[in-house]
């Protein structure tokens, strides 16, 4: 389903964020991506959802070559993805509910947006904040809003960049369980984290990045 | 419906940009309305004066004046024809040159028929009148009309160029003003792209908000123009009695132009600004 073919990403001359990554991720698989800061985790995820283009090699999703997709084709591919960004990327002038419903509103699927949002937000206990603006929430709560937004479209691929970075251990486990459930329902999950506790809970593959190079450990 | 709602919300959310845009459109439309009115009325003036060209027809000695007059009146393109005997001709001369001491008597001033026609028919009519029995010569002076026509054409042409320049300037100013807004919104556009928004999904609310702000600017611009016109109408018609009020279709076209300016300005700004939001 997802294939990295000798992918390298160089930001500046001679500074490699990723070096010669080749890997496959199967449909419904839950993958952890670990590594220290600057190891290349975020770059790997950005290559997946097409925000960055590789300097060398290529990335395939559903046999579509992501870097060569037109903007519109990339937009339709992204509709199959739910992305949790490290910096949340919330819209500050929209309410929490509007932020969560954003993908469905963009896709023109407004009909059940609010009921879907309510179900997800109740699960993460943030429904009470629906009319507040992101600025009025703590970092952890903002992260939960971003997670709800990623999940609302019931994506085939869930990409999460440190989605538990600002959460207490109990909330982090709650988020992990939600992603785990999505995986069991057929979604492919790529989950970048530092959280040792979560990696211990995980039973699947862990991809470890070390200064842009990939080492894989299977539990 | 959602598109209009999004567009209105978009316009309200970015008040400064929206206000700048409405102001630019209102000023452009106000100026364009003035020039459109000038062009329209120059056309009316030219048409009116073109129907007021005359040919002087001099008769041979001893002919039946009434017979010639009737023959001339029957020719196609003659608006009116009037016979002036020597006495009347002398009076006309005296009226035209009141300060000159007219020494000659009516016996040396020739009788003539004055034919009123339109500028387009002058040359043909002159030839046809010359062929009428009893006509000695025909004289017409269309130089003044040709000069006037050239002058009016030049003013019309300049006005059209000014309208085009105002529209382009307006478009440029709008696209510049809204581009600042779009650059401010790069963050939002980028998030929407990452959530799967297609380019047209991103553009349409901007275009629609341009149309709405264009309508608003158009209404304000036209309203100011109508106020100015009502204030100056007396003065204008004093100098140009044939000055006509605007036709509803003129205002409708100007209003349409205002909406187009808004939509195009926002689209150009989006195309220029949003590409920078990609990375």
Tab-separated table of C-alpha atoms in Angstrom:
chain	number	residue	atom	x	y	z
A	1	UNK	CA	0.000	0.000	0.000
A	2	UNK	CA	2.795	2.440	0.966
A	3	UNK	CA	6.203	2.005	-0.616
A	4	UNK	CA	9.369	4.034	-0.166
A	5	UNK	CA	11.811	3.368	-2.988
A	6	UNK	CA	15.405	4.421	-2.157
A	7	UNK	CA	14.139	7.737	-0.808
A	8	UNK	CA	16.592	10.406	0.255
A	9	UNK	CA	15.781	13.914	1.330
A	10	UNK	CA	18.400	16.600	1.490
A	11	UNK	CA	17.460	20.037	2.866
A	12	UNK	CA	20.695	21.916	2.261
A	13	UNK	CA	23.794	20.866	0.466
A	14	UNK	CA	25.231	17.786	2.167
A	15	UNK	CA	22.629	17.823	4.952
A	16	UNK	CA	20.577	14.646	4.628
A	17	UNK	CA	17.350	14.363	6.595
A	18	UNK	CA	16.729	10.896	5.158
A	19	UNK	CA	19.151	8.531	3.414
A	20	UNK	CA	18.174	5.796	1.024
A	21	UNK	CA	14.975	4.632	2.736
A	22	UNK	CA	13.344	1.571	1.225
A	23	UNK	CA	10.342	0.061	2.951
A	24	UNK	CA	6.815	-1.225	2.516
A	25	UNK	CA	3.825	-0.657	4.793
A	26	UNK	CA	0.884	-2.978	4.266
A	27	UNK	CA	-2.787	-2.125	4.398
A	28	UNK	CA	-4.137	-2.123	7.953
A	29	UNK	CA	-0.657	-2.201	9.473
A	30	UNK	CA	0.164	-0.105	12.541
A	31	UNK	CA	3.721	1.176	12.334
A	32	UNK	CA	5.601	3.104	14.969
A	33	UNK	CA	8.327	5.450	13.766
A	34	UNK	CA	10.804	6.247	16.503
A	35	UNK	CA	14.064	8.101	16.706
A	36	UNK	CA	15.648	11.020	18.472
A	37	UNK	CA	14.919	14.634	17.554
A	38	UNK	CA	16.278	15.430	14.090
A	39	UNK	CA	16.377	11.744	13.128
A	40	UNK	CA	14.043	12.411	10.190
A	41	UNK	CA	10.660	11.232	11.534
A	42	UNK	CA	8.726	14.357	10.523
A	43	UNK	CA	10.441	14.439	7.116
A	44	UNK	CA	9.413	10.844	6.476
A	45	UNK	CA	5.796	11.663	7.315
A	46	UNK	CA	5.826	14.851	5.201
A	47	UNK	CA	7.028	12.802	2.222
A	48	UNK	CA	4.079	10.486	2.810
A	49	UNK	CA	1.427	13.177	2.604
A	50	UNK	CA	3.234	15.069	-0.122
A	51	UNK	CA	4.174	18.240	1.715
A	52	UNK	CA	7.796	17.554	0.762
A	53	UNK	CA	9.260	15.989	-2.361
A	54	UNK	CA	12.178	13.568	-2.114
A	55	UNK	CA	15.571	14.635	-3.393
A	56	UNK	CA	16.071	11.118	-4.673
A	57	UNK	CA	13.896	8.017	-5.016
A	58	UNK	CA	10.130	8.044	-4.798
A	59	UNK	CA	7.100	7.287	-2.623
A	60	UNK	CA	4.096	5.248	-3.736
A	61	UNK	CA	0.688	5.098	-2.118
A	62	UNK	CA	-1.856	2.756	-3.730
A	63	UNK	CA	0.651	2.531	-6.621
A	64	UNK	CA	0.384	6.278	-7.165
A	65	UNK	CA	3.681	8.111	-7.231
A	66	UNK	CA	3.081	10.831	-4.624
A	67	UNK	CA	5.775	13.369	-5.677
A	68	UNK	CA	4.546	13.514	-9.259
A	69	UNK	CA	0.846	13.924	-8.475
A	70	UNK	CA	-0.827	17.143	-9.584
A	71	UNK	CA	-2.174	19.390	-6.838
A	72	UNK	CA	-5.725	18.207	-7.368
A	73	UNK	CA	-4.795	14.513	-7.429
A	74	UNK	CA	-2.744	15.046	-4.290
A	75	UNK	CA	-5.794	16.712	-2.699
A	76	UNK	CA	-7.925	13.644	-3.451
A	77	UNK	CA	-5.199	11.358	-2.092
A	78	UNK	CA	-5.055	13.437	1.082
A	79	UNK	CA	-8.794	12.880	1.513
A	80	UNK	CA	-7.911	9.261	2.231
A	81	UNK	CA	-5.504	10.376	4.936
A	82	UNK	CA	-5.942	11.694	8.444
A	83	UNK	CA	-2.959	13.712	9.573
A	84	UNK	CA	-2.047	14.816	13.081
A	85	UNK	CA	0.651	17.459	12.825
A	86	UNK	CA	3.346	18.007	15.397
A	87	UNK	CA	2.340	21.684	15.627
A	88	UNK	CA	-1.394	20.754	15.456
A	89	UNK	CA	-2.103	23.216	12.597
A	90	UNK	CA	-5.423	24.396	14.005
A	91	UNK	CA	-7.271	27.417	12.634
A	92	UNK	CA	-7.193	29.954	15.420
A	93	UNK	CA	-10.184	31.980	14.242
A	94	UNK	CA	-12.508	28.984	14.132
A	95	UNK	CA	-14.121	27.195	17.019
A	96	UNK	CA	-13.032	23.761	18.163
A	97	UNK	CA	-16.077	22.184	16.500
A	98	UNK	CA	-15.387	24.041	13.213
A	99	UNK	CA	-11.775	22.835	13.329
A	100	UNK	CA	-12.805	19.240	13.857
A	101	UNK	CA	-15.417	19.404	11.071
A	102	UNK	CA	-13.022	21.178	8.656
A	103	UNK	CA	-12.082	18.153	6.474
A	104	UNK	CA	-15.726	17.115	5.977
A	105	UNK	CA	-16.715	20.706	5.193
A	106	UNK	CA	-13.910	20.917	2.630
A	107	UNK	CA	-15.024	17.672	1.008
A	108	UNK	CA	-18.625	18.901	0.923
A	109	UNK	CA	-19.812	16.218	3.385
A	110	UNK	CA	-21.418	18.552	5.876
A	111	UNK	CA	-24.439	16.388	6.534
A	112	UNK	CA	-23.216	14.178	9.386
A	113	UNK	CA	-20.169	16.257	10.266
A	114	UNK	CA	-21.439	17.497	13.613
A	115	UNK	CA	-22.709	14.128	14.848
A	116	UNK	CA	-19.417	12.456	13.865
A	117	UNK	CA	-17.482	15.232	15.588
A	118	UNK	CA	-19.621	14.876	18.710
A	119	UNK	CA	-18.949	11.122	18.917
A	120	UNK	CA	-15.175	11.574	18.569
A	121	UNK	CA	-14.964	14.577	20.853
A	122	UNK	CA	-17.028	12.855	23.536
A	123	UNK	CA	-14.598	9.953	23.417
A	124	UNK	CA	-11.653	12.277	24.024
A	125	UNK	CA	-13.695	14.320	26.505
A	126	UNK	CA	-13.406	17.616	24.609
A	127	UNK	CA	-17.033	18.033	23.474
A	128	UNK	CA	-17.459	20.568	26.270
A	129	UNK	CA	-14.964	22.814	24.462
A	130	UNK	CA	-16.788	22.760	21.116
A	131	UNK	CA	-17.638	26.478	21.113
A	132	UNK	CA	-14.251	27.661	22.405
A	133	UNK	CA	-11.383	28.790	20.212
A	134	UNK	CA	-8.124	26.780	20.165
A	135	UNK	CA	-6.283	29.605	21.906
A	136	UNK	CA	-8.494	29.057	24.952
A	137	UNK	CA	-7.323	25.444	25.295
A	138	UNK	CA	-4.165	23.915	26.764
A	139	UNK	CA	-1.548	22.300	24.496
A	140	UNK	CA	-2.854	18.824	25.311
A	141	UNK	CA	-6.435	19.806	24.543
A	142	UNK	CA	-5.375	21.398	21.251
A	143	UNK	CA	-3.633	18.152	20.360
A	144	UNK	CA	-6.832	16.222	21.051
A	145	UNK	CA	-8.729	18.608	18.720
A	146	UNK	CA	-6.129	17.897	16.020
A	147	UNK	CA	-6.555	14.136	16.590
A	148	UNK	CA	-10.352	14.414	16.243
A	149	UNK	CA	-9.908	16.364	13.003
A	150	UNK	CA	-7.635	13.633	11.628
A	151	UNK	CA	-10.078	10.881	12.538
A	152	UNK	CA	-13.345	12.494	11.444
A	153	UNK	CA	-12.991	11.513	7.785
A	154	UNK	CA	-12.517	7.826	8.709
A	155	UNK	CA	-9.251	7.749	6.766
A	156	UNK	CA	-7.586	4.732	5.211
A	157	UNK	CA	-4.203	6.069	6.268
A	158	UNK	CA	-3.594	7.749	9.602
A	159	UNK	CA	-0.373	9.720	9.871
A	160	UNK	CA	0.479	11.102	13.278
A	161	UNK	CA	3.535	13.123	14.183
A	162	UNK	CA	4.048	12.967	17.933
A	163	UNK	CA	0.299	12.934	18.629
A	164	UNK	CA	0.795	12.294	22.325
A	165	UNK	CA	3.645	14.725	22.881
A	166	UNK	CA	1.573	17.084	25.007
A	167	UNK	CA	-0.647	14.534	26.736
A	168	UNK	CA	-0.494	12.996	30.182
A	169	UNK	CA	0.146	9.214	30.235
A	170	UNK	CA	-3.531	8.328	30.649
A	171	UNK	CA	-4.644	10.540	27.742
A	172	UNK	CA	-1.725	9.281	25.617
A	173	UNK	CA	-2.837	5.688	26.190
A	174	UNK	CA	-6.399	6.740	25.277
A	175	UNK	CA	-5.190	8.233	21.994
A	176	UNK	CA	-3.075	5.143	21.279
A	177	UNK	CA	-6.138	2.959	21.815
A	178	UNK	CA	-8.166	5.041	19.353
A	179	UNK	CA	-5.454	4.671	16.697
A	180	UNK	CA	-5.187	0.973	17.485
A	181	UNK	CA	-8.922	0.558	16.987
A	182	UNK	CA	-8.727	2.417	13.657
A	183	UNK	CA	-5.972	0.029	12.590
A	184	UNK	CA	-8.098	-2.988	13.521
A	185	UNK	CA	-10.901	-1.545	11.403
A	186	UNK	CA	-8.580	-1.532	8.375
A	187	UNK	CA	-6.780	1.820	8.517
A	188	UNK	CA	-3.045	1.927	8.039
A	189	UNK	CA	-1.424	3.859	10.880
A	190	UNK	CA	1.978	5.535	10.801
A	191	UNK	CA	2.650	6.871	14.263
A	192	UNK	CA	5.805	8.855	15.022
A	193	UNK	CA	6.624	9.079	18.715
A	194	UNK	CA	9.214	9.409	21.443
A	195	UNK	CA	6.923	7.796	23.960
A	196	UNK	CA	8.655	4.645	25.289
A	197	UNK	CA	5.549	3.623	27.217
A	198	UNK	CA	3.493	3.485	24.020
A	199	UNK	CA	6.126	1.531	22.080
A	200	UNK	CA	6.053	-1.047	24.841
A	201	UNK	CA	2.279	-1.348	24.489
A	202	UNK	CA	2.624	-1.810	20.735
A	203	UNK	CA	2.784	-5.278	19.251
A	204	UNK	CA	3.577	-4.399	15.641
A	205	UNK	CA	6.547	-3.155	13.643
A	206	UNK	CA	8.686	-0.308	14.880
A	207	UNK	CA	10.762	1.627	12.372
A	208	UNK	CA	13.680	3.319	14.008
A	209	UNK	CA	15.401	6.248	12.380
A	210	UNK	CA	18.917	7.211	13.261
A	211	UNK	CA	20.279	10.351	11.579
A	212	UNK	CA	18.168	9.684	8.518
A	213	UNK	CA	18.920	5.996	8.233
A	214	UNK	CA	16.309	3.331	8.845
A	215	UNK	CA	16.679	0.411	11.218
A	216	UNK	CA	13.697	-1.847	11.686
A	217	UNK	CA	12.792	-3.842	14.748
A	218	UNK	CA	9.882	-6.238	14.869
A	219	UNK	CA	8.375	-7.108	18.181
B	1	UNK	CA	-25.581	28.334	-0.420
B	2	UNK	CA	-22.605	27.156	1.638
B	3	UNK	CA	-20.313	28.856	-0.839
B	4	UNK	CA	-22.057	32.207	-0.313
B	5	UNK	CA	-22.008	31.678	3.460
B	6	UNK	CA	-18.281	30.868	3.369
B	7	UNK	CA	-17.635	33.870	1.124
B	8	UNK	CA	-19.518	36.268	3.407
B	9	UNK	CA	-17.758	34.843	6.448
B	10	UNK	CA	-14.449	35.181	4.635
B	11	UNK	CA	-15.160	38.840	3.811
B	12	UNK	CA	-16.280	39.637	7.373
B	13	UNK	CA	-13.293	37.835	8.878
B	14	UNK	CA	-10.825	39.950	6.893
B	15	UNK	CA	-12.378	43.367	7.441
B	16	UNK	CA	-9.364	45.503	6.486
B	17	UNK	CA	-8.822	43.771	3.155
B	18	UNK	CA	-12.556	43.790	2.431
B	19	UNK	CA	-12.853	47.507	3.214
B	20	UNK	CA	-9.878	48.324	0.980
B	21	UNK	CA	-11.378	46.284	-1.815
B	22	UNK	CA	-14.840	47.859	-1.562
B	23	UNK	CA	-13.254	51.334	-1.519
B	24	UNK	CA	-11.143	50.652	-4.619
B	25	UNK	CA	-14.133	49.210	-6.494
B	26	UNK	CA	-16.414	52.075	-5.410
B	27	UNK	CA	-13.910	54.712	-6.609
B	28	UNK	CA	-13.278	52.851	-9.883
B	29	UNK	CA	-16.997	52.433	-10.555
B	30	UNK	CA	-17.704	56.078	-9.684
B	31	UNK	CA	-15.095	57.251	-12.222
B	32	UNK	CA	-16.132	54.696	-14.827
B	33	UNK	CA	-19.795	55.767	-14.489
B	34	UNK	CA	-18.793	59.372	-15.224
B	35	UNK	CA	-16.819	58.400	-18.322
B	36	UNK	CA	-19.511	56.020	-19.579
B	37	UNK	CA	-22.045	58.854	-19.257
B	38	UNK	CA	-19.697	61.182	-21.170
B	39	UNK	CA	-19.211	58.633	-23.976
B	40	UNK	CA	-22.948	57.975	-24.208
B	41	UNK	CA	-23.815	61.662	-24.386
B	42	UNK	CA	-21.102	62.462	-26.912
B	43	UNK	CA	-22.762	59.876	-29.120
B	44	UNK	CA	-26.131	61.532	-28.590
B	45	UNK	CA	-24.684	64.978	-29.395
B	46	UNK	CA	-22.979	63.713	-32.542
B	47	UNK	CA	-26.179	62.037	-33.699
B	48	UNK	CA	-28.212	65.176	-33.051
B	49	UNK	CA	-25.794	67.465	-34.859
B	50	UNK	CA	-25.362	65.073	-37.752
B	51	UNK	CA	-29.062	65.591	-38.510
B	52	UNK	CA	-28.584	69.333	-38.716
B	53	UNK	CA	-26.334	69.677	-41.772
B	54	UNK	CA	-27.609	72.031	-44.494
B	55	UNK	CA	-27.123	72.408	-48.253
B	56	UNK	CA	-27.681	75.778	-49.911
B	57	UNK	CA	-29.278	75.334	-53.306
B	58	UNK	CA	-28.929	78.327	-55.722
B	59	UNK	CA	-31.451	78.583	-58.519
B	60	UNK	CA	-31.072	79.595	-62.168
B	61	UNK	CA	-32.699	82.827	-63.333
B	62	UNK	CA	-36.361	82.745	-64.215
B	63	UNK	CA	-37.228	79.324	-62.861
B	64	UNK	CA	-40.382	78.403	-60.966
B	65	UNK	CA	-39.131	78.456	-57.367
B	66	UNK	CA	-42.015	76.374	-56.024
B	67	UNK	CA	-41.531	73.686	-58.651
B	68	UNK	CA	-37.830	73.353	-57.757
B	69	UNK	CA	-38.638	73.378	-54.033
B	70	UNK	CA	-41.182	70.578	-54.468
B	71	UNK	CA	-38.752	68.539	-56.569
B	72	UNK	CA	-36.036	68.905	-53.907
B	73	UNK	CA	-38.437	68.006	-51.087
B	74	UNK	CA	-39.258	64.724	-52.820
B	75	UNK	CA	-35.626	63.567	-52.781
B	76	UNK	CA	-34.721	60.805	-50.346
B	77	UNK	CA	-32.878	61.983	-47.214
B	78	UNK	CA	-34.254	65.530	-47.196
B	79	UNK	CA	-35.365	66.368	-43.656
B	80	UNK	CA	-36.712	69.835	-44.565
B	81	UNK	CA	-36.386	72.367	-47.350
B	82	UNK	CA	-37.221	76.079	-47.227
B	83	UNK	CA	-37.096	78.762	-49.889
B	84	UNK	CA	-35.397	82.081	-49.061
B	85	UNK	CA	-35.914	84.952	-51.510
B	86	UNK	CA	-33.321	87.735	-51.888
B	87	UNK	CA	-34.923	89.873	-49.173
B	88	UNK	CA	-34.870	87.029	-46.604
B	89	UNK	CA	-31.315	86.129	-47.593
B	90	UNK	CA	-30.184	89.698	-46.927
B	91	UNK	CA	-31.867	89.666	-43.531
B	92	UNK	CA	-30.085	86.424	-42.664
B	93	UNK	CA	-26.776	87.971	-43.678
B	94	UNK	CA	-27.475	91.024	-41.526
B	95	UNK	CA	-28.357	88.816	-38.560
B	96	UNK	CA	-25.228	86.736	-38.964
B	97	UNK	CA	-22.955	89.745	-39.222
B	98	UNK	CA	-24.657	92.430	-37.085
B	99	UNK	CA	-21.483	94.530	-36.752
B	100	UNK	CA	-20.729	94.611	-40.468
B	101	UNK	CA	-22.085	97.435	-42.529
B	102	UNK	CA	-23.935	95.614	-45.301
B	103	UNK	CA	-23.617	97.951	-48.263
B	104	UNK	CA	-25.184	95.822	-50.936
B	105	UNK	CA	-28.913	95.696	-51.651
B	106	UNK	CA	-31.167	92.665	-51.836
B	107	UNK	CA	-30.877	92.688	-55.627
B	108	UNK	CA	-27.320	91.310	-55.447
B	109	UNK	CA	-28.043	88.685	-52.784
B	110	UNK	CA	-29.183	85.482	-54.482
B	111	UNK	CA	-32.324	83.591	-53.534
B	112	UNK	CA	-31.750	79.988	-52.377
B	113	UNK	CA	-33.321	76.887	-50.935
B	114	UNK	CA	-31.939	75.642	-47.636
B	115	UNK	CA	-32.073	71.849	-47.402
B	116	UNK	CA	-31.636	70.180	-44.014
B	117	UNK	CA	-30.259	66.672	-44.142
B	118	UNK	CA	-28.074	64.284	-42.220
B	119	UNK	CA	-24.319	64.283	-42.571
B	120	UNK	CA	-24.341	60.842	-44.185
B	121	UNK	CA	-26.611	61.997	-47.027
B	122	UNK	CA	-24.891	65.289	-47.898
B	123	UNK	CA	-22.679	64.165	-50.804
B	124	UNK	CA	-25.342	62.008	-52.462
B	125	UNK	CA	-28.017	64.699	-52.076
B	126	UNK	CA	-25.754	67.397	-53.501
B	127	UNK	CA	-25.331	65.363	-56.687
B	128	UNK	CA	-29.029	64.563	-56.922
B	129	UNK	CA	-30.079	68.191	-56.300
B	130	UNK	CA	-27.673	69.423	-59.022
B	131	UNK	CA	-29.551	67.220	-61.483
B	132	UNK	CA	-32.885	68.880	-60.631
B	133	UNK	CA	-33.965	71.196	-63.420
B	134	UNK	CA	-33.596	74.898	-62.494
B	135	UNK	CA	-30.774	74.358	-59.975
B	136	UNK	CA	-27.690	76.448	-60.692
B	137	UNK	CA	-25.351	75.340	-57.892
B	138	UNK	CA	-25.244	73.666	-54.477
B	139	UNK	CA	-23.010	74.633	-51.570
B	140	UNK	CA	-22.574	72.807	-48.311
B	141	UNK	CA	-20.045	73.307	-45.590
B	142	UNK	CA	-19.536	70.070	-43.687
B	143	UNK	CA	-16.020	70.922	-42.544
B	144	UNK	CA	-17.314	72.124	-39.166
B	145	UNK	CA	-19.213	68.874	-38.707
B	146	UNK	CA	-16.231	66.721	-39.734
B	147	UNK	CA	-14.032	68.630	-37.290
B	148	UNK	CA	-16.626	68.225	-34.542
B	149	UNK	CA	-17.005	64.560	-35.352
B	150	UNK	CA	-13.245	64.067	-35.145
B	151	UNK	CA	-13.136	65.924	-31.845
B	152	UNK	CA	-15.988	63.881	-30.394
B	153	UNK	CA	-14.376	60.657	-31.637
B	154	UNK	CA	-11.101	61.643	-29.998
B	155	UNK	CA	-12.835	62.440	-26.690
B	156	UNK	CA	-14.786	59.149	-26.890
B	157	UNK	CA	-11.600	57.223	-27.636
B	158	UNK	CA	-9.747	58.886	-24.766
B	159	UNK	CA	-12.670	58.211	-22.416
B	160	UNK	CA	-12.698	54.536	-23.433
B	161	UNK	CA	-8.953	54.300	-22.795
B	162	UNK	CA	-9.436	56.000	-19.409
B	163	UNK	CA	-12.183	53.468	-18.532
B	164	UNK	CA	-9.853	50.629	-19.480
B	165	UNK	CA	-7.015	52.140	-17.446
B	166	UNK	CA	-9.270	52.682	-14.426
B	167	UNK	CA	-10.437	49.050	-14.673
B	168	UNK	CA	-6.844	47.797	-14.921
B	169	UNK	CA	-5.702	50.044	-12.083
B	170	UNK	CA	-8.650	48.871	-9.996
B	171	UNK	CA	-7.823	45.257	-10.777
B	172	UNK	CA	-4.193	45.808	-9.878
B	173	UNK	CA	-5.033	47.579	-6.615
B	174	UNK	CA	-7.598	44.941	-5.657
B	175	UNK	CA	-5.242	42.085	-6.441
B	176	UNK	CA	-2.490	43.827	-4.467
B	177	UNK	CA	-4.742	44.560	-1.482
B	178	UNK	CA	-6.214	41.064	-1.377
B	179	UNK	CA	-2.846	39.468	-2.020
B	180	UNK	CA	-1.697	40.874	1.309
B	181	UNK	CA	-4.770	39.230	2.816
B	182	UNK	CA	-4.008	35.949	1.073
B	183	UNK	CA	-0.398	36.045	2.238
B	184	UNK	CA	-1.780	36.504	5.764
B	185	UNK	CA	-3.924	33.462	5.099
B	186	UNK	CA	-1.137	31.231	3.813
B	187	UNK	CA	-1.311	29.271	7.054
B	188	UNK	CA	-5.042	28.646	6.615
B	189	UNK	CA	-4.701	27.804	2.910
B	190	UNK	CA	-1.897	25.373	3.669
B	191	UNK	CA	-3.980	23.600	6.327
B	192	UNK	CA	-6.922	23.375	3.951
B	193	UNK	CA	-4.673	21.883	1.267
B	194	UNK	CA	-3.358	19.344	3.766
B	195	UNK	CA	-6.968	18.458	4.621
B	196	UNK	CA	-7.649	17.650	0.972
B	197	UNK	CA	-8.950	20.923	-0.490
B	198	UNK	CA	-8.685	21.071	-4.281
B	199	UNK	CA	-7.472	24.283	-5.898
B	200	UNK	CA	-10.985	25.259	-7.011
B	201	UNK	CA	-12.341	24.522	-3.540
B	202	UNK	CA	-9.797	27.046	-2.251
B	203	UNK	CA	-10.403	29.574	-5.028
B	204	UNK	CA	-14.199	29.587	-5.211
B	205	UNK	CA	-14.898	31.217	-1.822
B	206	UNK	CA	-12.340	33.924	-2.732
B	207	UNK	CA	-13.974	34.505	-6.106
B	208	UNK	CA	-17.435	34.554	-4.526
B	209	UNK	CA	-16.304	36.968	-1.819
B	210	UNK	CA	-14.867	39.123	-4.641
B	211	UNK	CA	-18.271	39.091	-6.352
B	212	UNK	CA	-20.051	40.073	-3.125
B	213	UNK	CA	-17.581	42.855	-2.322
B	214	UNK	CA	-17.735	43.925	-5.973
B	215	UNK	CA	-21.523	44.247	-5.680
B	216	UNK	CA	-21.118	46.323	-2.540
B	217	UNK	CA	-18.453	48.547	-4.147
B	218	UNK	CA	-20.591	48.817	-7.288
B	219	UNK	CA	-23.655	49.965	-5.337
B	220	UNK	CA	-21.623	52.572	-3.442
B	221	UNK	CA	-19.831	53.815	-6.587
B	222	UNK	CA	-23.048	54.093	-8.616
B	223	UNK	CA	-24.858	55.755	-5.691
B	224	UNK	CA	-22.132	58.417	-5.431
B	225	UNK	CA	-22.279	58.940	-9.188
B	226	UNK	CA	-26.073	59.375	-9.123
B	227	UNK	CA	-25.799	61.837	-6.226
B	228	UNK	CA	-23.150	63.849	-8.090
B	229	UNK	CA	-25.246	63.783	-11.242
B	230	UNK	CA	-28.385	64.994	-9.470
B	231	UNK	CA	-26.340	67.836	-7.953
B	232	UNK	CA	-24.822	68.879	-11.294
B	233	UNK	CA	-27.701	68.046	-13.633
B	234	UNK	CA	-28.965	71.641	-13.816
B	235	UNK	CA	-25.525	72.999	-14.652
B	236	UNK	CA	-24.813	70.303	-17.247
B	237	UNK	CA	-28.110	70.688	-19.091
B	238	UNK	CA	-27.627	74.459	-19.084
B	239	UNK	CA	-24.514	73.994	-21.240
B	240	UNK	CA	-25.552	70.843	-23.104
B	241	UNK	CA	-29.321	70.827	-23.451
B	242	UNK	CA	-29.405	67.375	-24.978
B	243	UNK	CA	-27.610	65.733	-22.022
B	244	UNK	CA	-29.434	62.516	-21.285
B	245	UNK	CA	-29.888	60.591	-18.107
B	246	UNK	CA	-28.320	57.155	-17.903
B	247	UNK	CA	-30.096	54.215	-19.367
B	248	UNK	CA	-30.808	51.351	-16.933
B	249	UNK	CA	-28.743	48.964	-19.092
B	250	UNK	CA	-25.706	51.242	-18.715
B	251	UNK	CA	-25.889	51.036	-14.942
B	252	UNK	CA	-26.495	47.278	-15.131
B	253	UNK	CA	-23.349	46.823	-17.253
B	254	UNK	CA	-21.331	48.987	-14.841
B	255	UNK	CA	-22.665	46.943	-11.917
B	256	UNK	CA	-21.637	43.749	-13.719
B	257	UNK	CA	-18.197	45.258	-14.266
B	258	UNK	CA	-17.934	45.911	-10.506
B	259	UNK	CA	-18.646	42.238	-9.769
B	260	UNK	CA	-16.143	41.156	-12.416
B	261	UNK	CA	-13.494	43.472	-10.974
B	262	UNK	CA	-14.020	41.953	-7.527
B	263	UNK	CA	-13.978	38.361	-8.764
B	264	UNK	CA	-11.004	38.803	-11.101
B	265	UNK	CA	-9.033	40.838	-8.549
B	266	UNK	CA	-9.469	38.116	-5.950
B	267	UNK	CA	-8.661	35.342	-8.419
B	268	UNK	CA	-5.455	37.060	-9.597
B	269	UNK	CA	-4.457	37.708	-5.980
B	270	UNK	CA	-5.136	34.098	-5.105
B	271	UNK	CA	-3.141	32.731	-8.019
B	272	UNK	CA	-0.216	34.989	-7.148
B	273	UNK	CA	-0.384	34.663	-3.364
B	274	UNK	CA	-1.585	31.138	-2.686
B	275	UNK	CA	1.224	29.451	-4.594
B	276	UNK	CA	3.550	30.831	-1.977
B	277	UNK	CA	1.520	28.954	0.654
B	278	UNK	CA	2.449	25.542	-0.676
B	279	UNK	CA	5.720	24.987	1.160
